[in-house]
Amino acid sequence: MMRSPYAASARRFFSDTAARLSGPPHLTRAAVAIGFSLAISGGVAVAQKMDKGSADHIKAATSAVDANFVKANTSTSKDWPTIGLDYAETRFSKLNQINTGNVKNLGLKWTYNLESVRGIEATPLVVDGIMYVSASWSVVHAIDARTGKRIWSYDPGVNREIGYKGCCDVVNRGVALYKGKIFVGAYDGRLVAIDAVTGKKIWEKDTVIDHSHSYTITGAPRVVKGKVLIGNGGAEYGARGYLTAYDAETGEQAWRWFVVPGDPSKPFEDESMEKAAKTWDPSGKWWVNGGGGTPWDTMTYDPDLNLVYIGTGNGSPWNRNLRSPAGGDNLYLASLVALNADTGKYVWHYQETPGDNWDYTSTQPMILADIKVDGRPRKVILHAPKNGFFFVIDRTNGKFISAKNFVDVNWATGFDADGRPMEVTAARSPDQSFDSIPGPFGAHNWHPMSYNPQTGLVYLPAHGVPLNLTGEKTLTQNAAAPFKFGATTGWNVGFTLNAAPPKNLPFGRLIAWDPVKQKEAWHQEYVAPWNGGTLTTAGNLVFQGTADARFIAYNATTGEKLWETPTGTGAVAAASTYLIDGVQYVSIAVGWGGVFGITQHVADKEAPGTVYTFAVGAKAPLPEFTKYQLGNLLAGVKYDPKDVPEGTALYVEACATCHGVPGVDKGGNVKNLGYVSTETIANLKDMVFKGPFTDKGMPDFTGKLTEADVVKIQAFIQGTADAVRPKPAEPDKKADAAPQK
Ligand SMILES: O=C(O)c1cc(C(=O)O)c2c(n1)C(=O)C(=O)c1cc(C(=O)O)[nH]c1-2
Ligand SMILES: [Ca+2]
């Protein structure tokens, strides 16, 4: 069975009441993405009327964007032409008009409604006052950054019923701009080239090699030497990771590099696969599940070394013993890999988590920097993957320089001089459960960090979301169970959720990290995990959005908070900054979501995904926000308690990933079914079979569930709500009762 543990691990954040439930004995795949994002017409561009003058302006501005443009912009930071600002993805802007002295006067210039209620993860690109940003369901918006008015929007028309194919919300981390074209990876695996002026599709390519596996795209493409690079996601559901380069002009495939070896009965694609295969089980067991390694986010490029660097994903399934019982490092999972930018040929790798066992992806955004290590200038990669260690790696040859944990970790005590982790035995116990720290949400996820060469600090959005993993004996039994909704390969992530809540606590923290000293300089603590990516500037500032719906500026040296504004919905993406007519602006696209945000709510407000743009002295009023209303705990749905156990298994498999645990989770950007109306649950089949929300992310379960199944699911939902309902207090006894333990 497939199991996505994310929903249930997230729920540990607010409550450990789950422990009181007889609830899910294990977590199953249930990535059915119900959603309420506004219906935007499929596959079409919606453009405002444009006069010839502005069309000519957009054409001139966007067709100028090529490698020379990006390099020239790196010395001025006038525009924000690529997702991480420059090829090195520093997210350090040289602009200093907005600085520690005047940031307190920052005010709202305009807002733009992204018409989305799912996660917004993209950093806005801006060139000469024209902004491009993507929203949920891979919808792209072109905005006039002078006014905040729409130029066009383009919806690639992803079938809203396939939300379940990804683990972690129907998000998109941004677009690439190159020579007049905008490139977006659609959630269903297509790479689409769009005319930057008109918003019309120019070409599209299906990047998916095998639709029987659960491939998705959530990451931003990068353009390197006229080629558009894109990877994929899916390692929670059985996928083989790879990265493909397409000609930006024609869409023709230029090269492809696989992350892990494929079908052992077929020849290796290249020497790197032959080398990698020696680190996997000789029986070829991994192949059934794809092996994983999906490079679903980070890519950088060093033009001087002609290398493209990618971060690779976790093993599929998670537990190494299920994919490679003989052990082994399982290359190139959880690694930084350097590829030749022209050919895509493997050059070197450094594996941050050998034999990954915990969903410790290395896909977290990396930064290329030139720093002095032991007094010697070094060209390095700065990287903080999920596994909780901050790595400094020589990017000329992949040699390990240092690694230091930036949060508490318990899977390894450190890294030795050769760059191997010193693992804790319990972390791979076959029969004991393990509170893995970090948990599968990582100590750092996709939220981009930034590096300020003036302070020498990296601004790193760190967090902890506890999850208890059971031993694999239970797991092996579960793995043999039939998979009911086998849209894909029917394989699990390889762990089960233990009924015992983890003992460690959740947190969210902005860490200013000194990569030379491998030491924290300062930190800010937040109320919850899952805060935004960061931007840092020559104005000695750090900007970050938060899970509780604020956008904050800090002094980059000291961490002192200098300014903040409410944003209406939790901010997970990173901001960008740029000049228009010589004036500095800061923009951030907010919209609560991503894997933690599907089932968890932190802010007390609610608002659609929105781009906010700020400038010193601007005075536009903030939009109105809705108070987040949870609704009453579900009551009154008739059910037979005998149906609860079977209903539990069905619910966990079909509903839990998006809807969380009824009455325990409080609902994120998808509704929690413990807080909807009695009628909704009493008439659940009307939602489940050809329901009204299929165009918003709710799959049609016709043929997958029966009406009898739905009755059992109703029993689980109402039964769980009843189980968590506070018992009425007994006022008489309470006053002098002995303290409860
Ligand atoms: O293994 C994968 O293929 C894969 C893909 C993705 C994705 O594409 O969003 C995420 C993850 N894993 C993952 O482990 C994870 O924590 C995660 C968080 C998010 C998000 O957008 O919030 N995506 C993903
Ligand atoms: Ca993953």
mmCIF file with all atom_site columns, C-alpha atoms and ligand atoms in Angstrom, residues 6 167-168 234-236 294 296 313-315 318 359-361 363 386 440, ligand 2:
data_model
loop_
_atom_site.group_PDB
_atom_site.id
_atom_site.type_symbol
_atom_site.label_atom_id
_atom_site.label_alt_id
_atom_site.label_comp_id
_atom_site.label_asym_id
_atom_site.label_entity_id
_atom_site.label_seq_id
_atom_site.pdbx_PDB_ins_code
_atom_site.Cartn_x
_atom_site.Cartn_y
_atom_site.Cartn_z
_atom_site.occupancy
_atom_site.B_iso_or_equiv
_atom_site.pdbx_formal_charge
_atom_site.auth_seq_id
_atom_site.auth_comp_id
_atom_site.auth_asym_id
_atom_site.auth_atom_id
_atom_site.pdbx_PDB_model_num
ATOM   1  C  CA . TYR A 1 6   ? 2.927  13.902 5.702  1.00 0.00 ? 6   TYR A CA 1
ATOM   2  C  CA . CYS A 1 167 ? 2.676  14.288 -2.146 1.00 0.00 ? 167 CYS A CA 1
ATOM   3  C  CA . CYS A 1 168 ? 2.691  17.905 -1.188 1.00 0.00 ? 168 CYS A CA 1
ATOM   4  C  CA . GLY A 1 234 ? 7.092  11.540 -7.175 1.00 0.00 ? 234 GLY A CA 1
ATOM   5  C  CA . ALA A 1 235 ? 9.497  9.637  -4.915 1.00 0.00 ? 235 ALA A CA 1
ATOM   6  C  CA . GLU A 1 236 ? 6.802  9.170  -2.288 1.00 0.00 ? 236 GLU A CA 1
ATOM   7  C  CA . THR A 1 294 ? 13.542 12.829 -7.915 1.00 0.00 ? 294 THR A CA 1
ATOM   8  C  CA . TRP A 1 296 ? 12.152 18.261 -7.658 1.00 0.00 ? 296 TRP A CA 1
ATOM   9  C  CA . GLY A 1 313 ? 15.606 13.417 -3.661 1.00 0.00 ? 313 GLY A CA 1
ATOM   10 C  CA . ASN A 1 314 ? 14.839 10.590 -1.283 1.00 0.00 ? 314 ASN A CA 1
ATOM   11 C  CA . GLY A 1 315 ? 14.685 6.880  -1.912 1.00 0.00 ? 315 GLY A CA 1
ATOM   12 C  CA . TRP A 1 318 ? 11.773 5.482  1.998  1.00 0.00 ? 318 TRP A CA 1
ATOM   13 C  CA . ASP A 1 359 ? 12.998 11.038 3.219  1.00 0.00 ? 359 ASP A CA 1
ATOM   14 C  CA . TYR A 1 360 ? 16.149 13.146 3.664  1.00 0.00 ? 360 TYR A CA 1
ATOM   15 C  CA . THR A 1 361 ? 16.082 14.826 0.290  1.00 0.00 ? 361 THR A CA 1
ATOM   16 C  CA . THR A 1 363 ? 16.598 18.979 -3.117 1.00 0.00 ? 363 THR A CA 1
ATOM   17 C  CA . LYS A 1 386 ? 16.480 18.005 5.119  1.00 0.00 ? 386 LYS A CA 1
ATOM   18 C  CA . PRO A 1 440 ? 10.454 13.787 6.976  1.00 0.00 ? 440 PRO A CA 1
HETATM 19 CA CA . CA  B 2 .   ? 10.097 13.295 -0.840 1.00 0.00 ? 2   CA  B CA 1
#
